[in-house]
PDB file of C-alpha atoms in Angstrom:
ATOM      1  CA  UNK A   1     -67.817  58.548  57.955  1.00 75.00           C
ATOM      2  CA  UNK A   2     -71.359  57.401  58.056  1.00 91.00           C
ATOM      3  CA  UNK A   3     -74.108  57.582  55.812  1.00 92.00           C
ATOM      4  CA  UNK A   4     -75.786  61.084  57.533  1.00 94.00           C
ATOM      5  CA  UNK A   5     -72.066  62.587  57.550  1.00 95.00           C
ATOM      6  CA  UNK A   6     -72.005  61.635  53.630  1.00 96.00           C
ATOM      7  CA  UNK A   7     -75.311  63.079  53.385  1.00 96.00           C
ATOM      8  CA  UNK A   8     -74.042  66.471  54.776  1.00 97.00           C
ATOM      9  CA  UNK A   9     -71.331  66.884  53.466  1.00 97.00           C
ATOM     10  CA  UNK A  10     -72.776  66.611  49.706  1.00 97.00           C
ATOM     11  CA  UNK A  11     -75.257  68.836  50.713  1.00 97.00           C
ATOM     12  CA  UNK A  12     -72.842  71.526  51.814  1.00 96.00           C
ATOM     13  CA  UNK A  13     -70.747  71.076  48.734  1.00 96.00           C
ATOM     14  CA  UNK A  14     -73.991  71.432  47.263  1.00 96.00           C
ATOM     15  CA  UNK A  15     -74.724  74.967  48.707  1.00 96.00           C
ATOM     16  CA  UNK A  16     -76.837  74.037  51.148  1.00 97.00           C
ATOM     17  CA  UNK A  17     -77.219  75.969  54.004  1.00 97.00           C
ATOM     18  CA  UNK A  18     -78.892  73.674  56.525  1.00 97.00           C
ATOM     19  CA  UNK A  19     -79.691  69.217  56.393  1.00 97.00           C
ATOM     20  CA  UNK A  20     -81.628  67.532  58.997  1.00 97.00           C
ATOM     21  CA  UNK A  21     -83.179  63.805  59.078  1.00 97.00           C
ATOM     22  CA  UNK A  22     -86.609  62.876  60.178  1.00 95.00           C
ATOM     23  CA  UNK A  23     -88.608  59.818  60.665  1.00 94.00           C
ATOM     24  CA  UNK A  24     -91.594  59.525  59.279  1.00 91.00           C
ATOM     25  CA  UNK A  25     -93.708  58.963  62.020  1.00 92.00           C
ATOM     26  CA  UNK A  26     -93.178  62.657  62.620  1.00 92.00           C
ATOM     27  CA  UNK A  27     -95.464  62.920  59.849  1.00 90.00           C
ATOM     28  CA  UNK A  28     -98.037  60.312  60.265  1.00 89.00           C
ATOM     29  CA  UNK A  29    -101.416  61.769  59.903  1.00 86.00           C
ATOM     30  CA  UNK A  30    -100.636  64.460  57.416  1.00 83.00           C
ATOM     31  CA  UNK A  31    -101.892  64.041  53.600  1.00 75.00           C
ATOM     32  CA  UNK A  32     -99.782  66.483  52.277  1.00 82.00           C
ATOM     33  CA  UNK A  33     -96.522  64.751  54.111  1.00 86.00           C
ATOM     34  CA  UNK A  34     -96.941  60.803  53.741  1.00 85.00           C
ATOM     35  CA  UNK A  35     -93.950  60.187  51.526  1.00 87.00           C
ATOM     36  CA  UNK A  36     -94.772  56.811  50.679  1.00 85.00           C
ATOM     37  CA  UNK A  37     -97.532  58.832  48.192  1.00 81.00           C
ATOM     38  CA  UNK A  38     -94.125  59.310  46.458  1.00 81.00           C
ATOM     39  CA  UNK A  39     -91.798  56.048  47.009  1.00 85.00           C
ATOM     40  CA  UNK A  40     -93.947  53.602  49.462  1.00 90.00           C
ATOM     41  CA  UNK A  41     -92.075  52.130  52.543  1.00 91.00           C
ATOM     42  CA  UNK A  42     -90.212  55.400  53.073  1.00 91.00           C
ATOM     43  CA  UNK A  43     -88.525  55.441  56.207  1.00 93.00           C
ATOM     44  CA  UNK A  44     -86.350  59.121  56.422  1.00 95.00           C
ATOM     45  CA  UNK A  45     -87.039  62.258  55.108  1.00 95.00           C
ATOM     46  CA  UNK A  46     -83.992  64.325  54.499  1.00 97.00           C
ATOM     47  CA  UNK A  47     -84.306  67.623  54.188  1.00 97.00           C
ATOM     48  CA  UNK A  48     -82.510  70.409  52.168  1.00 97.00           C
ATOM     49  CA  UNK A  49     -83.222  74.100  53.256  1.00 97.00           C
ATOM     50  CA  UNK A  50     -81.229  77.091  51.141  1.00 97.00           C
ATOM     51  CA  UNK A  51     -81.257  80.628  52.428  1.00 96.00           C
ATOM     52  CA  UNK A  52     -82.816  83.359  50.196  1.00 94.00           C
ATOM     53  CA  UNK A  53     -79.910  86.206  48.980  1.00 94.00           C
ATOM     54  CA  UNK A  54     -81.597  88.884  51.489  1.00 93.00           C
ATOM     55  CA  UNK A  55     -79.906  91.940  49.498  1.00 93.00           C
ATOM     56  CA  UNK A  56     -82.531  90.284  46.311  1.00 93.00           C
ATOM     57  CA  UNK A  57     -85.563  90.153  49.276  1.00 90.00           C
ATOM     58  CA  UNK A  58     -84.698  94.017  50.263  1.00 92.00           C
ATOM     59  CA  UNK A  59     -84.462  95.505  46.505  1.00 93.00           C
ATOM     60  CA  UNK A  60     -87.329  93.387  45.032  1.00 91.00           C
ATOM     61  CA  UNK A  61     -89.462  94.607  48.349  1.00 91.00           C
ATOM     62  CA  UNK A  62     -88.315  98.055  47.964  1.00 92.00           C
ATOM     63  CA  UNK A  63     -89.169  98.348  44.471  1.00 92.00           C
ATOM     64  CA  UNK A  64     -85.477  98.898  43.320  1.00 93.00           C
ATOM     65  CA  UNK A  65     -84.911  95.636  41.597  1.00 92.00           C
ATOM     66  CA  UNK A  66     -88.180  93.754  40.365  1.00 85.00           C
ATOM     67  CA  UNK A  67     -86.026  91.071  39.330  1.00 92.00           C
ATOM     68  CA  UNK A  68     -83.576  90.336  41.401  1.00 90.00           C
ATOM     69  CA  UNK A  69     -85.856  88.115  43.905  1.00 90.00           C
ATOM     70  CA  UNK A  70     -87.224  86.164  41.207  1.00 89.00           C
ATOM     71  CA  UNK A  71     -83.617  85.122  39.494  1.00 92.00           C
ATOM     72  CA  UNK A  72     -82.710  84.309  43.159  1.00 92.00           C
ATOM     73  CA  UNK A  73     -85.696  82.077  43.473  1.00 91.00           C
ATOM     74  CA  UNK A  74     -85.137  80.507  40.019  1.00 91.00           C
ATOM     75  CA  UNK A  75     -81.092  79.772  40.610  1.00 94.00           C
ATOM     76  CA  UNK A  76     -82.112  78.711  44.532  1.00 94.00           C
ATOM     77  CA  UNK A  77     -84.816  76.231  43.311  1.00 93.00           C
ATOM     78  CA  UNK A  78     -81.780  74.943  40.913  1.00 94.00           C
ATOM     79  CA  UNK A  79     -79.631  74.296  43.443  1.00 95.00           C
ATOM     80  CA  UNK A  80     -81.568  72.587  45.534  1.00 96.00           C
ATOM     81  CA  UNK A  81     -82.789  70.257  42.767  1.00 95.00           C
ATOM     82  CA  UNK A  82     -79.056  69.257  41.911  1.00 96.00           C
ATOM     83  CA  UNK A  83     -78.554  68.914  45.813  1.00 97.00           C
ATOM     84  CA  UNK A  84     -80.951  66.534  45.993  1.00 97.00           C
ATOM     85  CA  UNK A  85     -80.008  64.904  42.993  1.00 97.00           C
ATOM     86  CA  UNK A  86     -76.691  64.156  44.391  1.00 97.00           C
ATOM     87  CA  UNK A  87     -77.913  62.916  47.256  1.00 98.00           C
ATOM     88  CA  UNK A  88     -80.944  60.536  46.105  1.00 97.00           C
ATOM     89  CA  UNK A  89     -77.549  58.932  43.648  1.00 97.00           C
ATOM     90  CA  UNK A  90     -75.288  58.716  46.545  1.00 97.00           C
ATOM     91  CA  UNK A  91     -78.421  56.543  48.497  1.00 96.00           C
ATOM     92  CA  UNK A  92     -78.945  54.740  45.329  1.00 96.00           C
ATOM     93  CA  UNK A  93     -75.359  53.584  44.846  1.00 96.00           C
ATOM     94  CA  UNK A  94     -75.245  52.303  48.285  1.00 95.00           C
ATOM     95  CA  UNK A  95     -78.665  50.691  48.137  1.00 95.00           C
ATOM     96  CA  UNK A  96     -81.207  52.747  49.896  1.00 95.00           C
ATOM     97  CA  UNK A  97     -84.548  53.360  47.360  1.00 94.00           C
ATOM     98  CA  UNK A  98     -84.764  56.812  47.397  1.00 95.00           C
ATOM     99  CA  UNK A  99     -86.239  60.015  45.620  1.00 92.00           C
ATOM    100  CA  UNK A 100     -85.202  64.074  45.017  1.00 94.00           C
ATOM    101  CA  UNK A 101     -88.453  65.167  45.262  1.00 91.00           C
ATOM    102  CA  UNK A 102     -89.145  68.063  42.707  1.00 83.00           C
ATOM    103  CA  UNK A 103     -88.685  71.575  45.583  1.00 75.00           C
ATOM    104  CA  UNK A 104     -92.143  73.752  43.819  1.00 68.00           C
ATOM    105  CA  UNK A 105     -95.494  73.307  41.725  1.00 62.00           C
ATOM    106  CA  UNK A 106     -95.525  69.646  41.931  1.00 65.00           C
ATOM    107  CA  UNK A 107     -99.089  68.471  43.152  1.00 59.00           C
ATOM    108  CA  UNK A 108    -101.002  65.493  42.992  1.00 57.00           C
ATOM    109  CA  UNK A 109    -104.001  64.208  40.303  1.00 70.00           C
ATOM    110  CA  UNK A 110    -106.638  66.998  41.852  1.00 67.00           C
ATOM    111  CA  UNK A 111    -109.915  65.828  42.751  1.00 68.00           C
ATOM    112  CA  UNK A 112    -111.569  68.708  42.963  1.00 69.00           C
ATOM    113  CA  UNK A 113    -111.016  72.080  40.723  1.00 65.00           C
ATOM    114  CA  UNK A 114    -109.021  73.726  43.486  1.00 67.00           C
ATOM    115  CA  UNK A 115    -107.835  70.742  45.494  1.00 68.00           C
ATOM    116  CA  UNK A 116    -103.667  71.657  45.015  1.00 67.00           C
ATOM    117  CA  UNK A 117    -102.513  69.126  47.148  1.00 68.00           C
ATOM    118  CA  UNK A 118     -98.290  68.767  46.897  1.00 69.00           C
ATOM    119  CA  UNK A 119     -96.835  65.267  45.811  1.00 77.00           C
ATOM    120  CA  UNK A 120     -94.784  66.182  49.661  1.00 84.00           C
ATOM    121  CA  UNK A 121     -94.956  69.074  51.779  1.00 87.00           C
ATOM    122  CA  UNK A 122     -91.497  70.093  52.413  1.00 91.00           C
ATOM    123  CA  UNK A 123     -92.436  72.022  54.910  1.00 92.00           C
ATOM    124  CA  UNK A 124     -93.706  69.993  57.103  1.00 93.00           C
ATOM    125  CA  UNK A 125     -90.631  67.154  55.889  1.00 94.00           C
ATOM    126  CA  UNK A 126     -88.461  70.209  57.256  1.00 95.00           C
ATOM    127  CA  UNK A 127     -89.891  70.337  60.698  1.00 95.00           C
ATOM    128  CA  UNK A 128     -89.741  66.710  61.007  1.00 95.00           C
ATOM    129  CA  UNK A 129     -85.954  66.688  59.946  1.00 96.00           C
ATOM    130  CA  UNK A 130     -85.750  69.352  63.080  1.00 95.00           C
ATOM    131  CA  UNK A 131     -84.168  71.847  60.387  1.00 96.00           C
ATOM    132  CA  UNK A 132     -86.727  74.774  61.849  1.00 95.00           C
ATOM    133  CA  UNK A 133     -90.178  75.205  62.987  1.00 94.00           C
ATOM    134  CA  UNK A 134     -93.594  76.255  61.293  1.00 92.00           C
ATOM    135  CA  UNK A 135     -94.689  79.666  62.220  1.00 90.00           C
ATOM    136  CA  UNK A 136     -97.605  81.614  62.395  1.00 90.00           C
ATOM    137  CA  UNK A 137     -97.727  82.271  58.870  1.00 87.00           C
ATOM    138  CA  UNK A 138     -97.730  78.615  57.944  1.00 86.00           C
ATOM    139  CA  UNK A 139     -94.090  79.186  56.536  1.00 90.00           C
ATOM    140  CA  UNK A 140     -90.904  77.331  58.280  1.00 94.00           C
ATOM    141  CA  UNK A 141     -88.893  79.571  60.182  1.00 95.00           C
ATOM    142  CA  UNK A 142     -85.367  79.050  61.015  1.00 95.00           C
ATOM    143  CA  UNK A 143     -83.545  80.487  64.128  1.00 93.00           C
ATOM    144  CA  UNK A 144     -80.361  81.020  61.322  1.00 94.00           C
ATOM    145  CA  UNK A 145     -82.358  82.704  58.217  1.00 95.00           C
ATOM    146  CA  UNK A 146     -86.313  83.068  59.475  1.00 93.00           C
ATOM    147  CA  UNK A 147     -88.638  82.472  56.874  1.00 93.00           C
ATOM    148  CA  UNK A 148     -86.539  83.784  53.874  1.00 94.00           C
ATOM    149  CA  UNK A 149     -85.499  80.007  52.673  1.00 96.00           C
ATOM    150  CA  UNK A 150     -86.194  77.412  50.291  1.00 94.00           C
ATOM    151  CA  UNK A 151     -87.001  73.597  50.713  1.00 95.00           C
ATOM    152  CA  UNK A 152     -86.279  70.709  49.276  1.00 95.00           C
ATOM    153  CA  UNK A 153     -86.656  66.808  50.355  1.00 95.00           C
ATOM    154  CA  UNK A 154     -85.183  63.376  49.232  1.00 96.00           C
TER     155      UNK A 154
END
């Protein structure tokens, strides 16, 4: 097996639902999306993308479980940390530099008051990695789960 098979197959042991791998010169030109802010001479983005329990999205939207949505979020988020964990130690240990980049509220020294600018976009890292496309709403959408996921990039 190769490296990207490796790659997948943690990530599915992992719970992830979907992988893909992009270059970065998908994402040249994008602040929010130059990796190498993060680990210079980056040359892949892989990224992680976990579906969202919809039975949480349905009772937290219908007002029967205020809750449930949020723990979902919470153990999602987890999971896709430890994902990425796995992975970034698997490149390590076969000598690629490489970082799990934190999935949420993770932004860069702010210049300005309200300038929130995110260490990586992993949504944008998603639609270079070909694991969905950005919609309307500025949110990745993916033809298996629509917008109800959760990102995360190594």
């Amino acid at each position: 097996m190769g490296i990207k098979d490796d790659v997948k197959q943690i990530a599915g042991e992992s719970g992830m639902d979907k992988v893909g791998f992009g270059s970065v010169d998908r994402l040249e030109g994008i602040p929010s999306a130059d990796p190498s802010y993060l680990l210079p001479g980056t040359r892949t983005v892989i990224s992680l993308v976990a579906a969202n329990d919809r039975d949480a999205i349905r009772a937290y939207l219908s007002k029967k479980d205020q809750t449930a949505y949020g723990t979902d979020m919470t153990e999602t988020y987890k999971r896709i940390f430890r994902a990425g964990r796995a992975i970034a130690r698997e490149l390590e240990e076969r000598g690629h530099e490489s970082i799990n980049v934190v999935p949420n509220f993770s932004y860069r020294e702010q210049r300005e008051p309200y300038d929130m600018i995110p260490d990586f976009s992993h949504r944008y890292g998603a639609v270079a990695a070909g694991t969905g496309l950005m919609g309307w709403s500025g949110n990745l959408m993916t033809p298996e789960h629509g917008a109800a996921v959760h990102l995360g990039s190594v």
